[in-house]
Short mmCIF file of C-alpha atoms in Angstrom, two decimals:
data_model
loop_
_atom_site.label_atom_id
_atom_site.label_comp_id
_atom_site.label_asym_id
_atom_site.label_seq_id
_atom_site.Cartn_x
_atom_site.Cartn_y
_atom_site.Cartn_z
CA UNK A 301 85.07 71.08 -109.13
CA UNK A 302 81.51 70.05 -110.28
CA UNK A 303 80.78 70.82 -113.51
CA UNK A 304 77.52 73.02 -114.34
CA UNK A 305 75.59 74.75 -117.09
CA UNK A 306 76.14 78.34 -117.82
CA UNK A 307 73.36 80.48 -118.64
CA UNK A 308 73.85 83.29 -120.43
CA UNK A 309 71.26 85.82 -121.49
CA UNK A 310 68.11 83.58 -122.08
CA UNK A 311 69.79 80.73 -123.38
CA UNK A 312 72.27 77.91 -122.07
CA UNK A 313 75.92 77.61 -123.64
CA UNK A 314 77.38 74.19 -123.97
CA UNK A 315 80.54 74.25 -122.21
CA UNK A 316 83.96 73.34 -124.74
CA UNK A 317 86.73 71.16 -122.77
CA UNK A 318 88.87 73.81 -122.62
CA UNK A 319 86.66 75.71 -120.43
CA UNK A 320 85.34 72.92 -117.84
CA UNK A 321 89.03 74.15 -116.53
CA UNK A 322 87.76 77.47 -115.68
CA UNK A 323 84.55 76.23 -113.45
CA UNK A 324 85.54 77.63 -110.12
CA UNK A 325 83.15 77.08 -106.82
CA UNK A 326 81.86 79.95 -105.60
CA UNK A 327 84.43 80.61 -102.67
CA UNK A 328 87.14 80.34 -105.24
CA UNK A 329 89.22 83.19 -106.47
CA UNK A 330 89.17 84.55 -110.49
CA UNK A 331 92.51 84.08 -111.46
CA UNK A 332 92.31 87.70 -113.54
CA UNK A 333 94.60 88.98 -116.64
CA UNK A 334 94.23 92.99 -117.46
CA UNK A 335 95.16 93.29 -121.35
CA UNK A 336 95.50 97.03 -122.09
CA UNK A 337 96.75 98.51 -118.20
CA UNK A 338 95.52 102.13 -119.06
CA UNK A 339 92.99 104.46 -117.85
CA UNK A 340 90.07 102.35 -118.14
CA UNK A 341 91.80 99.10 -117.35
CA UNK A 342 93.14 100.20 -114.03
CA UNK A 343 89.32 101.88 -113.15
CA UNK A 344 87.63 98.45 -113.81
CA UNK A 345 90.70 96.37 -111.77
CA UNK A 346 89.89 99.05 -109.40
CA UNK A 347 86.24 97.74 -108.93
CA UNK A 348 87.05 94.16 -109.48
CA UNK A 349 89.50 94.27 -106.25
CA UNK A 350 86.92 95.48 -104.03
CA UNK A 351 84.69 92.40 -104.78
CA UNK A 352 86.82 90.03 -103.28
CA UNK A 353 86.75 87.68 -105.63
CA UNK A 354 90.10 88.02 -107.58
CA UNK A 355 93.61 87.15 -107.68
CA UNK A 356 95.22 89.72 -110.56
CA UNK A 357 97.14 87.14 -112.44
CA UNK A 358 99.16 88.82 -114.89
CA UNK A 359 98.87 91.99 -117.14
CA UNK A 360 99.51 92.44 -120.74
CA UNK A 361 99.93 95.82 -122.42
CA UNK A 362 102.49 97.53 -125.22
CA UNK A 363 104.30 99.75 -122.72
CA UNK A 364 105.19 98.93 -118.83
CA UNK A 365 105.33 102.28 -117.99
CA UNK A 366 101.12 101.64 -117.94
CA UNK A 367 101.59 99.08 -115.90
CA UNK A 368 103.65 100.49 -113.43
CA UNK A 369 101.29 103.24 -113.48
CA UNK A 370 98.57 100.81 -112.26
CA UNK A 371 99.98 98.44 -109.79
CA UNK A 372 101.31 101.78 -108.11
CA UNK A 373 98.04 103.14 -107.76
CA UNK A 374 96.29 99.78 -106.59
CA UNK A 375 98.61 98.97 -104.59
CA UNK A 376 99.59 95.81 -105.55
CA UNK A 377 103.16 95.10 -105.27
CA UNK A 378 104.61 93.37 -108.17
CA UNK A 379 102.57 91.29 -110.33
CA UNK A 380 103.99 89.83 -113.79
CA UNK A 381 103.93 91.56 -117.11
CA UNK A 382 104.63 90.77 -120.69
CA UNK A 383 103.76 92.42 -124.29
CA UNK A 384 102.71 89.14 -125.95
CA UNK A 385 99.13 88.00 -125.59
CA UNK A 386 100.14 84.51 -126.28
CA UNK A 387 102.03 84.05 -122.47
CA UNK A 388 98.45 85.34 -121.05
CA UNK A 389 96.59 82.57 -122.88
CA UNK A 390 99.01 79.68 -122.32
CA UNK A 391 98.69 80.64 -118.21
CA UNK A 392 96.99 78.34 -116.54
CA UNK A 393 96.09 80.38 -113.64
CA UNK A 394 94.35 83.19 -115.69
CA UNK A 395 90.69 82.12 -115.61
CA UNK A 396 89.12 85.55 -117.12
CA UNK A 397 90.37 88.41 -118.73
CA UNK A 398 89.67 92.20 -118.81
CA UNK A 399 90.12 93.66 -122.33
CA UNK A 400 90.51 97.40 -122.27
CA UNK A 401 92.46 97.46 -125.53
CA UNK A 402 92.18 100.61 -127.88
CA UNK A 403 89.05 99.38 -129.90
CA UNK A 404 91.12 98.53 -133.04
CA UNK A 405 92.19 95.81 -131.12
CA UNK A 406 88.90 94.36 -129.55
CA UNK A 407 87.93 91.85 -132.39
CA UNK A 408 91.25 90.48 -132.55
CA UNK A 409 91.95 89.91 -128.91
CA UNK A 410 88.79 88.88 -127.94
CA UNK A 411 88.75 85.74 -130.72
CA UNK A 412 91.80 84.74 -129.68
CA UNK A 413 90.93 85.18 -125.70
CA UNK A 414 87.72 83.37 -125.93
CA UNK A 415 89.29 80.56 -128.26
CA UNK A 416 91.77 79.91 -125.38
CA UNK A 417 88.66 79.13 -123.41
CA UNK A 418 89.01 82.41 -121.09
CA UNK A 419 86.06 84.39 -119.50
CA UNK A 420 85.68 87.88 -121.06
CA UNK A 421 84.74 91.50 -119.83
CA UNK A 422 84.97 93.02 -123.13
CA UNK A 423 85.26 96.52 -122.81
CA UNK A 424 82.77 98.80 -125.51
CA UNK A 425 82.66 99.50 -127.99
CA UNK A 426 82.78 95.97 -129.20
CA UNK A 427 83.40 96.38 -132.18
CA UNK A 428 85.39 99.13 -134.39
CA UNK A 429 83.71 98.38 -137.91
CA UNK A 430 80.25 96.96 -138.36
CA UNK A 431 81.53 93.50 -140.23
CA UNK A 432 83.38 92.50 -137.04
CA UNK A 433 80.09 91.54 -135.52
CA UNK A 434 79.14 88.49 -137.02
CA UNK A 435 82.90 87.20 -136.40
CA UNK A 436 82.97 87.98 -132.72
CA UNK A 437 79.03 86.90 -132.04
CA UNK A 438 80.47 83.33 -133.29
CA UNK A 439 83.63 83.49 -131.39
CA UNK A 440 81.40 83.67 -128.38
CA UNK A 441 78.89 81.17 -129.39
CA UNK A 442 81.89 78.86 -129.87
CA UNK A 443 83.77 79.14 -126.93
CA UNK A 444 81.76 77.83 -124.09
CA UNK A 445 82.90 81.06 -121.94
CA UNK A 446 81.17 83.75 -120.09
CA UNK A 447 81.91 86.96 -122.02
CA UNK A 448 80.16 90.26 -120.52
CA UNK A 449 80.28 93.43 -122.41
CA UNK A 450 80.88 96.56 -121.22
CA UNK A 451 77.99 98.84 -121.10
CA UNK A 452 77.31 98.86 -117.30
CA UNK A 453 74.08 100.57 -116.93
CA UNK A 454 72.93 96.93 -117.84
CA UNK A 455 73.88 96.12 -114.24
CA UNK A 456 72.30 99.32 -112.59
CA UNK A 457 69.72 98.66 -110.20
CA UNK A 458 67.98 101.96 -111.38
CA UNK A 459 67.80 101.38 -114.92
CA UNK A 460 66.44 98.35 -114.21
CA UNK A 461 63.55 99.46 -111.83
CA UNK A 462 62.85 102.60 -114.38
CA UNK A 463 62.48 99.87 -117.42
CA UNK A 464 60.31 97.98 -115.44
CA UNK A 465 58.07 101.26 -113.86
CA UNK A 466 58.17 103.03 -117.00
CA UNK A 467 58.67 100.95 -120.48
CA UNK A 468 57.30 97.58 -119.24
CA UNK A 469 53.45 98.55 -120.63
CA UNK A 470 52.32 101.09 -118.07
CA UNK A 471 52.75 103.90 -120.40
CA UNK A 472 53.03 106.56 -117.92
CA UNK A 473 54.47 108.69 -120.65
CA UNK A 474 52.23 107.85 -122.85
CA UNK A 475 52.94 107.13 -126.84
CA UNK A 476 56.96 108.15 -127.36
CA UNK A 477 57.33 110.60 -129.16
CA UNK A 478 61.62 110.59 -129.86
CA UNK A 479 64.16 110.18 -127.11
CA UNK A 480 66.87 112.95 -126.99
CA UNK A 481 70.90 112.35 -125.59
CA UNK A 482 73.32 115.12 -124.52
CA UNK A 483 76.61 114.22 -122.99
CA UNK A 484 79.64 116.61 -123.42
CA UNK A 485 82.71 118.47 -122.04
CA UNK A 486 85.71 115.59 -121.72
CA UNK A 487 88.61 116.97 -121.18
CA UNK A 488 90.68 113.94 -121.97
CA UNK A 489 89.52 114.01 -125.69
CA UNK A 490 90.07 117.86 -125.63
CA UNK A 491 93.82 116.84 -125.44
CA UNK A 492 95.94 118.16 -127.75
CA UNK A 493 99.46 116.31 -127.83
CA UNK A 494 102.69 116.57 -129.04
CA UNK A 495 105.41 114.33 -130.98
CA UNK A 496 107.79 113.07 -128.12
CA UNK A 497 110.64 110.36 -128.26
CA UNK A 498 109.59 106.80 -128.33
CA UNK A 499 109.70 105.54 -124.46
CA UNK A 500 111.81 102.59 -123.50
CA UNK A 501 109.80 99.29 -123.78
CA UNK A 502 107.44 100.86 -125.61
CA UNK A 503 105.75 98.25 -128.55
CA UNK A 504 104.68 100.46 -130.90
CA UNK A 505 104.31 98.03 -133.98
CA UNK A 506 101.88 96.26 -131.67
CA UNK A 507 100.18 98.86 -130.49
CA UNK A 508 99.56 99.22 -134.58
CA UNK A 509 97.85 95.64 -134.48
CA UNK A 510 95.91 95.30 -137.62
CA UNK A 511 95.49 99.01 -138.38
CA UNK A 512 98.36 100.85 -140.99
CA UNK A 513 101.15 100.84 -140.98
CA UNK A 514 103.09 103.48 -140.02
CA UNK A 515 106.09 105.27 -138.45
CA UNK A 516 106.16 106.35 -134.31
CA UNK A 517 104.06 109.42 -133.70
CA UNK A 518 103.18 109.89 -129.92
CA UNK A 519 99.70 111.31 -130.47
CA UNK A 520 98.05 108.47 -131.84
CA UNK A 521 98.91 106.42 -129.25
CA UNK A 522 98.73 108.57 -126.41
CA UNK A 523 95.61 110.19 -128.05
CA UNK A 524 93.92 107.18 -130.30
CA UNK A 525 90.59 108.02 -130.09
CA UNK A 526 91.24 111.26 -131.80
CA UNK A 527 91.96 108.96 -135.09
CA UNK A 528 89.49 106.81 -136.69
CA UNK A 529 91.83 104.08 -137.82
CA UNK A 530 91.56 103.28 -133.75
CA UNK A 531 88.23 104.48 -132.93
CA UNK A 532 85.27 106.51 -133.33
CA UNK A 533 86.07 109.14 -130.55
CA UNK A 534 82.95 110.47 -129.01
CA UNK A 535 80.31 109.02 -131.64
CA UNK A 536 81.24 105.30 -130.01
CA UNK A 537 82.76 105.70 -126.38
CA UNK A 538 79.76 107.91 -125.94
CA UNK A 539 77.31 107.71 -128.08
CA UNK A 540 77.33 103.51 -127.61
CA UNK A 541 76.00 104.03 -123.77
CA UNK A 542 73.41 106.74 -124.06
CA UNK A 543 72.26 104.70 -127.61
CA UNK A 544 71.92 101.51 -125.72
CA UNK A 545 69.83 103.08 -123.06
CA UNK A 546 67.55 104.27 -125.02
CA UNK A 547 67.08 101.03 -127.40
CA UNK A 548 66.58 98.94 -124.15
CA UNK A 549 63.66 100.84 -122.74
CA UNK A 550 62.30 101.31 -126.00
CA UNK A 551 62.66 97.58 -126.93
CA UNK A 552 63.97 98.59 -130.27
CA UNK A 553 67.36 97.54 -131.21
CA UNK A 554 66.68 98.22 -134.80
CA UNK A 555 67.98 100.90 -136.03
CA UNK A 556 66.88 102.11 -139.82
CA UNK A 557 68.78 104.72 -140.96
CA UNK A 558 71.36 107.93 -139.25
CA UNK A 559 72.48 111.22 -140.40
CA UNK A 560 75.12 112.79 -138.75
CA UNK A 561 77.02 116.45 -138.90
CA UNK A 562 79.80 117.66 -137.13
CA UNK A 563 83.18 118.62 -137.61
CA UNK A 564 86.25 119.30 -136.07
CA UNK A 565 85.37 122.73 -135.00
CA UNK A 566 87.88 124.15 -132.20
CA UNK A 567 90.80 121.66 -131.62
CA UNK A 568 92.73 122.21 -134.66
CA UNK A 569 95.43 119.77 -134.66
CA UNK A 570 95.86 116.47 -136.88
CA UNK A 571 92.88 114.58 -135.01
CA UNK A 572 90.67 113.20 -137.87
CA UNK A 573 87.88 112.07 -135.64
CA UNK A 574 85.02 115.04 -134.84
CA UNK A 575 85.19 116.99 -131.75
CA UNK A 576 81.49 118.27 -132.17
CA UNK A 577 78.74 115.97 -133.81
CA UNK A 578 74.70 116.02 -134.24
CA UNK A 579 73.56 112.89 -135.12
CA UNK A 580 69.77 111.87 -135.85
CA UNK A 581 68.91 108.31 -135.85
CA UNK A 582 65.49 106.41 -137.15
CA UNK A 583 64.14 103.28 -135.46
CA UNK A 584 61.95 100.84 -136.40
CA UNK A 585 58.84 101.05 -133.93
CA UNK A 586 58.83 104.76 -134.90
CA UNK A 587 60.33 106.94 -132.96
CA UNK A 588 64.04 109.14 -133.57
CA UNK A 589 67.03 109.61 -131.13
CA UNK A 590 68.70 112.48 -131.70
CA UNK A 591 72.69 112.58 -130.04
CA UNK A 592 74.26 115.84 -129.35
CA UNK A 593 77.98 115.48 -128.12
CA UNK A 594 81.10 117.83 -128.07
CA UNK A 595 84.23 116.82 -126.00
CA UNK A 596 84.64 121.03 -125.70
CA UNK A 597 83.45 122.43 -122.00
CA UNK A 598 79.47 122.69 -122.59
CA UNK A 599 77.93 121.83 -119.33
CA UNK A 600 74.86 120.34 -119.18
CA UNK A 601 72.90 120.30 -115.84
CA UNK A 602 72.79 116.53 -116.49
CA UNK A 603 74.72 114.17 -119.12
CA UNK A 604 71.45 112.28 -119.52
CA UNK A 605 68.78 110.87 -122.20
CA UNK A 606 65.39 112.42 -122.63
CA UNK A 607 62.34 110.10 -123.41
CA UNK A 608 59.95 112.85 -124.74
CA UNK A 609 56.07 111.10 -124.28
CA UNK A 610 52.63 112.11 -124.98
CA UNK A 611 52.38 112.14 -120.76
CA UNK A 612 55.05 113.13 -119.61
CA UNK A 613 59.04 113.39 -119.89
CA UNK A 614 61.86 110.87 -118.51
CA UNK A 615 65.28 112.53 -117.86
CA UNK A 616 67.48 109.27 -117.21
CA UNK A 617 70.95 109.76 -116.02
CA UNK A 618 73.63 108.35 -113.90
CA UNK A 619 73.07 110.23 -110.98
CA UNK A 620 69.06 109.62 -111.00
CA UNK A 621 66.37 110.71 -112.76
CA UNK A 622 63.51 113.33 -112.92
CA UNK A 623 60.21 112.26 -113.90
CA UNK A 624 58.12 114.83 -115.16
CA UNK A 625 54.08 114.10 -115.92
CA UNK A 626 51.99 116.39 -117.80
CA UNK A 627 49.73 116.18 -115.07
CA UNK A 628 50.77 116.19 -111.97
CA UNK A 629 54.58 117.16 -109.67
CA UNK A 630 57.98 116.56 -110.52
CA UNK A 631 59.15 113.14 -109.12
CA UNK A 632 63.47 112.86 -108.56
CA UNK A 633 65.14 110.01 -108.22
CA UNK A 634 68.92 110.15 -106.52
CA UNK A 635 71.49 107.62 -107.69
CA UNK A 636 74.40 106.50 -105.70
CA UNK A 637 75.04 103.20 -106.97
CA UNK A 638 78.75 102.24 -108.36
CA UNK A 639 77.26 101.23 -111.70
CA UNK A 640 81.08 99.70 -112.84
CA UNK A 641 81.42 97.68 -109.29
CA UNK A 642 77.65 96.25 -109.97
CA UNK A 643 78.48 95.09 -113.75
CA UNK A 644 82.05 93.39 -112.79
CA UNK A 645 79.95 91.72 -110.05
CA UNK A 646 77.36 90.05 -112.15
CA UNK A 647 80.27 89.21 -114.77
CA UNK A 648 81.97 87.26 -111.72
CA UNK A 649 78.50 85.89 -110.58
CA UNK A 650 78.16 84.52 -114.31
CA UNK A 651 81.52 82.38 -113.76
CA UNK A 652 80.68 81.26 -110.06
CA UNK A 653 76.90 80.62 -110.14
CA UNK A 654 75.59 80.74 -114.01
CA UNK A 655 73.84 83.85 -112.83
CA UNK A 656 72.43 85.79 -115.84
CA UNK A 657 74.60 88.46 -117.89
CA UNK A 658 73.45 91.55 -117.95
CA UNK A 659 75.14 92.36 -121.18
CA UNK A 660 75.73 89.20 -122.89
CA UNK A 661 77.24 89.41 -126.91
CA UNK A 662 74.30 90.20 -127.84
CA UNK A 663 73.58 93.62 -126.02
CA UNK A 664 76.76 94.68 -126.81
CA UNK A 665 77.04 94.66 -130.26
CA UNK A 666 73.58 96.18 -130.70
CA UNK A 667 74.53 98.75 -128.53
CA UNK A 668 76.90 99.59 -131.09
CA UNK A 669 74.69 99.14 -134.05
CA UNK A 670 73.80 103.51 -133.97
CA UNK A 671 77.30 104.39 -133.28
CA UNK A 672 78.17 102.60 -136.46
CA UNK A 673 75.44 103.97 -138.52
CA UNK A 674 76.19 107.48 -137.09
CA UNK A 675 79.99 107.20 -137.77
CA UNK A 676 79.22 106.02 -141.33
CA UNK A 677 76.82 109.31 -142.02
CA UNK A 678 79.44 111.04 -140.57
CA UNK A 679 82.58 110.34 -142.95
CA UNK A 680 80.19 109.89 -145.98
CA UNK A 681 78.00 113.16 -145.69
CA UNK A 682 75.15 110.68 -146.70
CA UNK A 683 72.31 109.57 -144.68
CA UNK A 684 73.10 106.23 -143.99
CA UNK A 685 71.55 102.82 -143.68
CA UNK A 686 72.15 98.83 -143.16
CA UNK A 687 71.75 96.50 -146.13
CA UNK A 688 68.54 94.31 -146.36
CA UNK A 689 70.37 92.09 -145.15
CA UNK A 690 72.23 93.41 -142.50
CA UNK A 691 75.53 92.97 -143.41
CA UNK A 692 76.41 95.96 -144.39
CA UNK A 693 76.17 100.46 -144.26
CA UNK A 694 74.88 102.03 -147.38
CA UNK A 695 73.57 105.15 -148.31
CA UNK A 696 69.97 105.39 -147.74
CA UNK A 697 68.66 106.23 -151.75
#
C-alpha cells in the first residue's frame, strides 16, 4: 500500500507509524470494530454495511445480550465479542472504530482508540464536561488518524446547498435577527424503568467507567441519559445538532453566555436530568438562539431551526425546508437524503482517498460548546459563561 497524506478539515495531518498500517487502497475493505452495540451503534453499522466498504471486525460492549441483539438484526452470523477494549486495540485487522459509548465514556475511549492508531467515528456529544476538550482535540492532533464526529447534517447535501444559497453573503434574509430550535416528543427518554436483576454477562463496574461508584441499579444503565453523571439527556443529544446548525450557517461558533430553565416536570421518577428545558443562548456576532425541548409528546409540525431575518424566515429541518421572503411566495424544499449513510460515507472516503471531513475534531466539539453552557445554567440557576480564557463555565457577574 502507497502511503499518502491525509487531509482533514483544511489542514494536513502527519501520519504516526502506527497508522501508515491502516492506509488501505480504495478497493480495500475497513476492517470495522463497534464499541458500545446498542441502539445507536447497530443504526450507524446499519448504514456502514450498505456502503460496501466494510468487514465488521469485532464488537466490544458491557453486556452480549446487545450484541446479540445486533448481529440478529443485521444479519450477520457470528462475529467475535469481548468486554475489554484492550483485545479491540491489539487486533490487527480492526482498521476504524465506531464509538457509540454512553457519553461518560467518549473521552476515555476515544484517547485510547486514537493512541492505538485507529480511525474514529466518534459518536456526539463529544464530550460530557467542557475540560475534556482540550484533552481529546490533542489526542486527535497526535494520532495521525482520521477521526469524524458525529453530527451528520455536516454530510447533508441540503445543508450544504442552503449554507451556500442562503448564509454565504447573499443575504436573502437579510440582517439575522435570532435563530429559534424546537425538537421534542422522544419516547425513549420518556421511559420510565424499573430495578431488575443483574443479567448474565452483564459488566456493570465497566459500564461505571470513570463515573461513581456505585451499586447495580438497572435504570441507569438501561436509562443513562436520564442521569447526568452519564449525560446531559436532551440539552446534549439534542440540543448539540440543532446548536451546530445554527452556528455553521451563522459562522459563529462563539458562544458568550446561556441561561437555561426547566425542570423535571411530568416523569417523576429518580431521573436527575430535565425532561422539559428553555434555554437562551448569546453569540458573539450578535444574534440569540433560543432551544425549546421536552422529551413529553408535543408535536411540532417540524423538529426544525428557525433563522428569523430582516427578509425573510428559514425553517431548516431534516425533511427539507420552507423558505419564506417578506416579499414574495413560499419556496419548499423536500429532503430524502439518508443524512447517517452520507456522513459514514465521507468518514470512509477520509480513510480511502484523504477526502475532506465533514466534521473533523474541530466541529464537533464546538458543536458542543452551547450544550455545555446550557447544561451549566441549568444545574446552577445562574446565567452562565466561559472564562476569558476559555477554559472554563462561570457565572456571568
Amino acid at each position: 500500500m502507497k502511503r499518502r497524506d491525509f487531509i482533514i478539515g483544511t489542514g494536513a495531518v502527519a501520519l504516526t507509524a502506527a497508522s501508515y498500517g491502516n492506509i488501505l487502497g480504495s478497493n480495500d475493505k475497513i476492517g470495522l470494530a463497534v464499541v458500545g452495540a446498542g441502539r445507536r451503534g447497530r443504526w450507524v453499522l446499519g448504514e456502514m454495511l450498505k456502503t460496501n466498504q466494510i468487514r465488521p471486525v469485532m464488537f466490544c460492549d458491557v453486556w452480549d445480550e446487545q450484541v446479540k441483539r445486533t448481529t440478529e438484526y443485521l444479519e450477520l452470523g457470528k462475529i467475535p465479542m469481548t468486554y475489554d477494549l484492550e483485545e479491540v486495540l491489539s487486533n490487527d485487522a480492526v482498521d476504524a472504530i465506531l464509538l457509540a459509548t454512553p457519553d461518560h465514556l467518549h473521552k476515555n475511549y476515544a484517547i485510547r482508540i486514537l493512541a492505538a492508531g485507529k480511525h474514529l467515528l466518534l459518536e456526539k456529544p463529544v464530550t460530557l464536561h467542557y475540560n475534556e476538550g482540550p484533552m481529546l482535540k490533542e489526542a486527535v492532533a497526535n494520532s495521525g488518524v482520521v477521526c469524524q464526529t458525529g453530527t451528520q447534517q455536516r454530510s447533508g447535501q441540503m445543508y450544504q446547498r442552503v449554507k451556500e444559497e442562503f448564509f454565504g453573503g447573499s443575504k436573502k434574509l437579510g440582517d439575522m435577527v435570532f435563530v429559534r430550535a424546537v425538537w421534542s416528543n422522544f419516547g425513549w427518554q420518556r421511559r420510565q424503568l424499573q430495578q431488575r436483576p443483574m443479567p448474565k454477562n452483564f459488566k456493570w463496574d465497566t459500564f461505571l467507567g470513570p463515573s461513581q461508584k456505585m451499586d447495580y441499579y438497572w435504570p441507569r444503565y438501561d436509562g443513562w441519559r436520564h442521569y447526568k453523571e452519564y449525560g446531559t439527556g436532551i440539552l446534549s443529544d439534542l440540543l448539540t445538532h440543532w446548536g451546530d446548525v445554527a452556528q455553521w450557517m451563522m459562522d459563529d461558533t462563539n458562544p458568550l453566555d446561556a441561561v437555561t430553565t426547566g425542570g423535571i416536570y411530568h416523569l417523576k421518577d429518580d431521573r436527575t436530568n430535565p425532561d422539559t428545558v428553555n434555554t437562551i443562548i448569546k453569540y458573539k456576532a450578535g444574534w440569540n438562539f433560543t432551544f425549546e425541548c421536552s422529551v413529553m409528546p408535543v408535536k411540532n409540525k417540524h423538529d426544525s431551526v428557525l433563522f428569523h431575518g430582516t427578509e425573510g424566515q428559514l425553517e431548516l429541518f431534516r425533511a427539507g425546508y420552507i423558505y419564506t421572503p417578506h416579499k414574495g411566495e413560499p419556496v419548499i424544499f423536500q429532503n430524502d437524503e439518508n443524512l447517517t449513510h452520507a456522513h459514514v460515507k465521507n468518514f470512509f472516503d477520509a480513510i480511502k482517498t484523504g477526502a475532506q471531513l465533514t466534521a473533523p475534531i474541530d466541529v464537533g466539539l464546538n458543536a458542543v460548546k452551547p450544550s455545555h453552557l446550557a447544561a451549566a445554567s441549568y444545574w446552577s440557576g445562574k446565567r452562565m459563561q466561559f472564562s476569558a480564557d476559555q477554559t472554563d463555565i462561570v457565572e456571568v457577574i
